[in-house]
Short mmCIF file of C-alpha atoms in Angstrom, two decimals:
data_model
loop_
_atom_site.label_atom_id
_atom_site.label_comp_id
_atom_site.label_asym_id
_atom_site.label_seq_id
_atom_site.Cartn_x
_atom_site.Cartn_y
_atom_site.Cartn_z
CA UNK J 1 -0.03 -0.26 -0.48
CA UNK J 2 1.37 3.26 -1.07
CA UNK J 3 2.06 6.05 1.67
CA UNK J 4 -1.01 8.05 -0.01
CA UNK J 5 -3.41 5.87 0.45
CA UNK J 6 -2.37 5.38 3.94
CA UNK J 7 -3.17 8.64 4.89
CA UNK J 8 -6.21 8.43 2.54
CA UNK J 9 -7.22 5.77 4.76
CA UNK J 10 -6.47 7.38 7.97
CA UNK J 11 -8.36 10.44 7.15
CA UNK J 12 -11.50 7.69 6.40
CA UNK J 13 -11.55 6.07 10.00
CA UNK J 14 -11.29 9.26 11.49
CA UNK J 15 -14.03 11.00 9.58
CA UNK J 16 -15.86 7.72 10.44
CA UNK J 17 -14.82 7.71 13.99
CA UNK J 18 -15.55 11.58 14.32
CA UNK J 19 -18.80 11.37 13.46
CA UNK J 20 -19.89 8.12 15.33
CA UNK J 21 -18.18 10.25 18.44
CA UNK J 22 -20.61 13.07 17.58
CA UNK J 23 -23.76 11.39 18.10
CA UNK J 24 -21.91 9.84 21.22
CA UNK J 25 -21.32 13.28 22.95
CA UNK J 26 -24.68 14.28 22.04
CA UNK J 27 -26.51 11.01 23.82
CA UNK J 28 -23.91 11.91 26.76
CA UNK J 29 -24.87 15.43 26.92
CA UNK J 30 -29.12 14.94 26.33
CA UNK J 31 -29.22 11.81 28.69
CA UNK J 32 -26.74 13.05 31.30
CA UNK J 33 -27.11 16.45 32.46
CA UNK J 34 -29.84 15.46 34.64
CA UNK J 35 -27.48 12.90 36.28
CA UNK J 36 -23.99 12.94 37.07
CA UNK J 37 -23.67 9.32 37.18
CA UNK J 38 -25.68 8.86 33.55
CA UNK J 39 -23.09 11.78 32.34
CA UNK J 40 -19.68 9.60 33.47
CA UNK J 41 -21.05 6.16 32.18
CA UNK J 42 -21.79 7.50 28.73
CA UNK J 43 -18.40 9.24 29.14
CA UNK J 44 -16.51 6.46 29.62
CA UNK J 45 -18.55 4.13 27.29
CA UNK J 46 -18.24 6.57 24.70
CA UNK J 47 -14.33 6.68 24.66
CA UNK J 48 -14.41 2.75 24.88
CA UNK J 49 -16.42 2.55 22.03
CA UNK J 50 -14.08 5.24 19.83
CA UNK J 51 -11.02 3.09 20.94
CA UNK J 52 -12.07 0.23 19.90
CA UNK J 53 -12.76 1.91 16.29
CA UNK J 54 -9.19 2.48 16.29
CA UNK J 55 -8.02 -0.90 17.44
CA UNK J 56 -10.47 -2.37 14.56
CA UNK J 57 -8.90 0.39 12.03
CA UNK J 58 -5.37 -0.59 12.39
CA UNK J 59 -6.17 -4.17 12.14
CA UNK J 60 -7.93 -4.17 9.28
CA UNK J 61 -5.23 -2.14 8.19
CA UNK J 62 -2.95 -4.93 8.77
CA UNK J 63 -5.17 -7.27 7.01
CA UNK J 64 -5.25 -4.99 4.22
CA UNK J 65 -1.53 -4.66 3.11
CA UNK J 66 -1.27 -8.66 3.81
CA UNK J 67 -0.74 -9.33 7.32
CA UNK J 68 2.30 -7.13 7.67
CA UNK J 69 2.93 -3.82 8.61
CA UNK J 70 5.83 -1.92 10.23
CA UNK J 71 5.37 -0.09 13.39
CA UNK J 72 5.86 3.46 12.09
CA UNK J 73 3.10 2.59 9.06
CA UNK J 74 0.93 1.78 11.33
CA UNK J 75 1.16 4.78 13.60
CA UNK J 76 0.84 7.13 11.10
CA UNK J 77 -2.73 5.78 10.00
CA UNK J 78 -4.21 5.72 13.53
CA UNK J 79 -2.80 9.15 14.63
CA UNK J 80 -4.00 10.74 11.15
CA UNK J 81 -7.18 8.91 12.26
CA UNK J 82 -7.02 10.55 16.23
CA UNK J 83 -6.05 13.96 14.75
CA UNK J 84 -9.59 14.11 12.69
CA UNK J 85 -11.69 12.56 15.20
CA UNK J 86 -10.26 14.91 17.93
CA UNK J 87 -10.71 17.91 15.76
CA UNK J 88 -14.61 16.16 15.46
CA UNK J 89 -14.64 15.92 19.23
CA UNK J 90 -13.37 19.43 19.64
CA UNK J 91 -15.60 21.51 17.39
CA UNK J 92 -18.78 19.28 18.33
CA UNK J 93 -17.96 20.21 22.39
CA UNK J 94 -17.29 24.09 21.30
CA UNK J 95 -20.18 24.08 19.70
CA UNK J 96 -23.00 22.10 21.38
CA UNK J 97 -22.05 23.58 25.15
CA UNK J 98 -21.13 26.98 23.76
CA UNK J 99 -24.20 27.74 21.34
CA UNK J 100 -26.90 25.01 20.83
CA UNK J 101 -26.97 24.14 24.52
CA UNK J 102 -25.34 26.98 26.97
CA UNK J 103 -27.31 26.24 29.53
CA UNK J 104 -25.75 22.85 30.06
CA UNK J 105 -23.48 23.28 32.99
CA UNK J 106 -26.27 24.77 34.75
CA UNK J 107 -28.41 21.61 34.87
CA UNK J 108 -25.68 19.72 35.46
CA UNK J 109 -24.57 21.80 38.44
CA UNK J 110 -27.93 21.54 39.98
CA UNK J 111 -28.58 17.86 38.81
CA UNK J 112 -25.23 17.28 40.70
CA UNK J 113 -26.41 19.32 44.19
CA UNK J 114 -29.57 17.35 44.00
CA UNK J 115 -27.77 13.78 43.78
CA UNK J 116 -24.89 15.17 46.69
CA UNK J 117 -27.67 15.93 48.77
CA UNK J 118 -29.47 13.06 48.47
CA UNK J 119 -26.80 10.78 49.01
CA UNK J 120 -26.43 12.78 52.44
CA UNK J 121 -23.06 14.21 51.71
CA UNK J 122 -22.15 17.45 53.98
CA UNK J 123 -23.01 20.81 53.10
CA UNK J 124 -19.26 22.24 52.61
CA UNK J 125 -18.20 19.50 50.65
CA UNK J 126 -21.10 19.99 48.30
CA UNK J 127 -20.82 24.00 48.63
CA UNK J 128 -16.76 22.84 47.17
CA UNK J 129 -17.84 21.14 44.35
CA UNK J 130 -20.38 23.21 43.50
CA UNK J 131 -17.54 26.28 43.17
CA UNK J 132 -15.22 23.88 40.82
CA UNK J 133 -18.30 23.24 38.73
CA UNK J 134 -18.92 26.60 38.23
CA UNK J 135 -14.99 26.91 36.88
CA UNK J 136 -15.33 24.45 34.79
CA UNK J 137 -18.41 26.37 32.95
CA UNK J 138 -18.09 27.30 29.38
CA UNK J 139 -19.46 30.78 29.13
CA UNK J 140 -16.55 32.29 28.67
CA UNK J 141 -15.00 29.58 26.42
CA UNK J 142 -12.60 30.78 23.58
CA UNK J 143 -10.79 29.58 20.80
CA UNK J 144 -7.92 29.35 22.98
CA UNK J 145 -9.77 27.35 25.38
CA UNK J 146 -10.44 24.88 21.89
CA UNK J 147 -7.30 24.52 20.92
CA UNK J 148 -5.93 23.39 24.87
CA UNK J 149 -8.41 20.89 25.01
CA UNK J 150 -8.16 19.35 21.00
CA UNK J 151 -3.97 19.32 21.85
CA UNK J 152 -4.91 17.75 24.98
CA UNK J 153 -7.28 15.21 23.55
CA UNK J 154 -4.69 14.67 20.90
CA UNK J 155 -1.68 13.34 23.42
CA UNK J 156 -4.33 11.26 25.47
CA UNK J 157 -4.88 9.25 22.20
CA UNK J 158 -2.38 9.64 20.83
CA UNK J 159 -0.89 7.02 23.27
CA UNK J 160 -3.91 4.76 22.95
CA UNK J 161 -2.53 5.02 18.82
CA UNK J 162 0.97 4.40 19.85
CA UNK J 163 0.25 1.30 22.69
CA UNK J 164 -2.42 -0.06 19.31
CA UNK J 165 0.40 0.23 16.84
CA UNK J 166 2.63 -2.06 19.05
CA UNK J 167 -0.09 -4.61 19.58
CA UNK J 168 -0.99 -4.22 15.66
CA UNK J 169 2.06 -4.19 13.83
CA UNK J 170 3.30 -7.61 12.92
CA UNK J 171 6.84 -8.01 10.66
CA UNK J 172 7.42 -9.57 7.78
CA UNK J 173 9.39 -12.86 8.65
CA UNK J 174 10.45 -13.53 5.17
CA UNK J 175 11.58 -9.91 4.63
CA UNK J 176 14.92 -10.33 6.08
CA UNK J 177 15.17 -13.40 4.02
CA UNK J 178 14.42 -11.80 0.77
CA UNK J 179 17.18 -9.41 0.91
CA UNK J 180 19.89 -11.50 2.37
CA UNK J 181 18.76 -14.24 -0.86
CA UNK J 182 18.61 -10.85 -3.02
CA UNK J 183 22.07 -9.02 -1.34
CA UNK J 184 24.41 -12.11 -0.74
#
């Protein structure tokens, strides 16, 4: 497989994973706004699905190129996918939380406070947590915040891409033998 088709394969999977990620994010925000545990569960499950799709794309790539692929080749493809799907993630979060549902954090804060009161937490702990949630509000979110979030997400997913690349890579056991025969 040529290098150009490697990149297009990674871009294709990045778009596929990115679109699925947006659907999962929408479900997370719509179902999790009234319950912080549901929000956390959707966050975990959504990211797990994204990672599984990334891993599947890597194994499909290896199969597509004949069953053998070098670490650098598989990592380039997976990292290309990461760059694209994390861009989808960052842009979706920014647009959804700033323009589509700017009151998301207000509703989540109310639901979290009700949950903490119901669970019998001391009031000083509840107040401390509510102050922390006020700081996390995206009412004043800017493009710089979007960029920071994007870079952080790339670094986390990039680590997974490297781990998956180490799992997926498979050296051709006859590659060295062919070189030795051709160049005695």
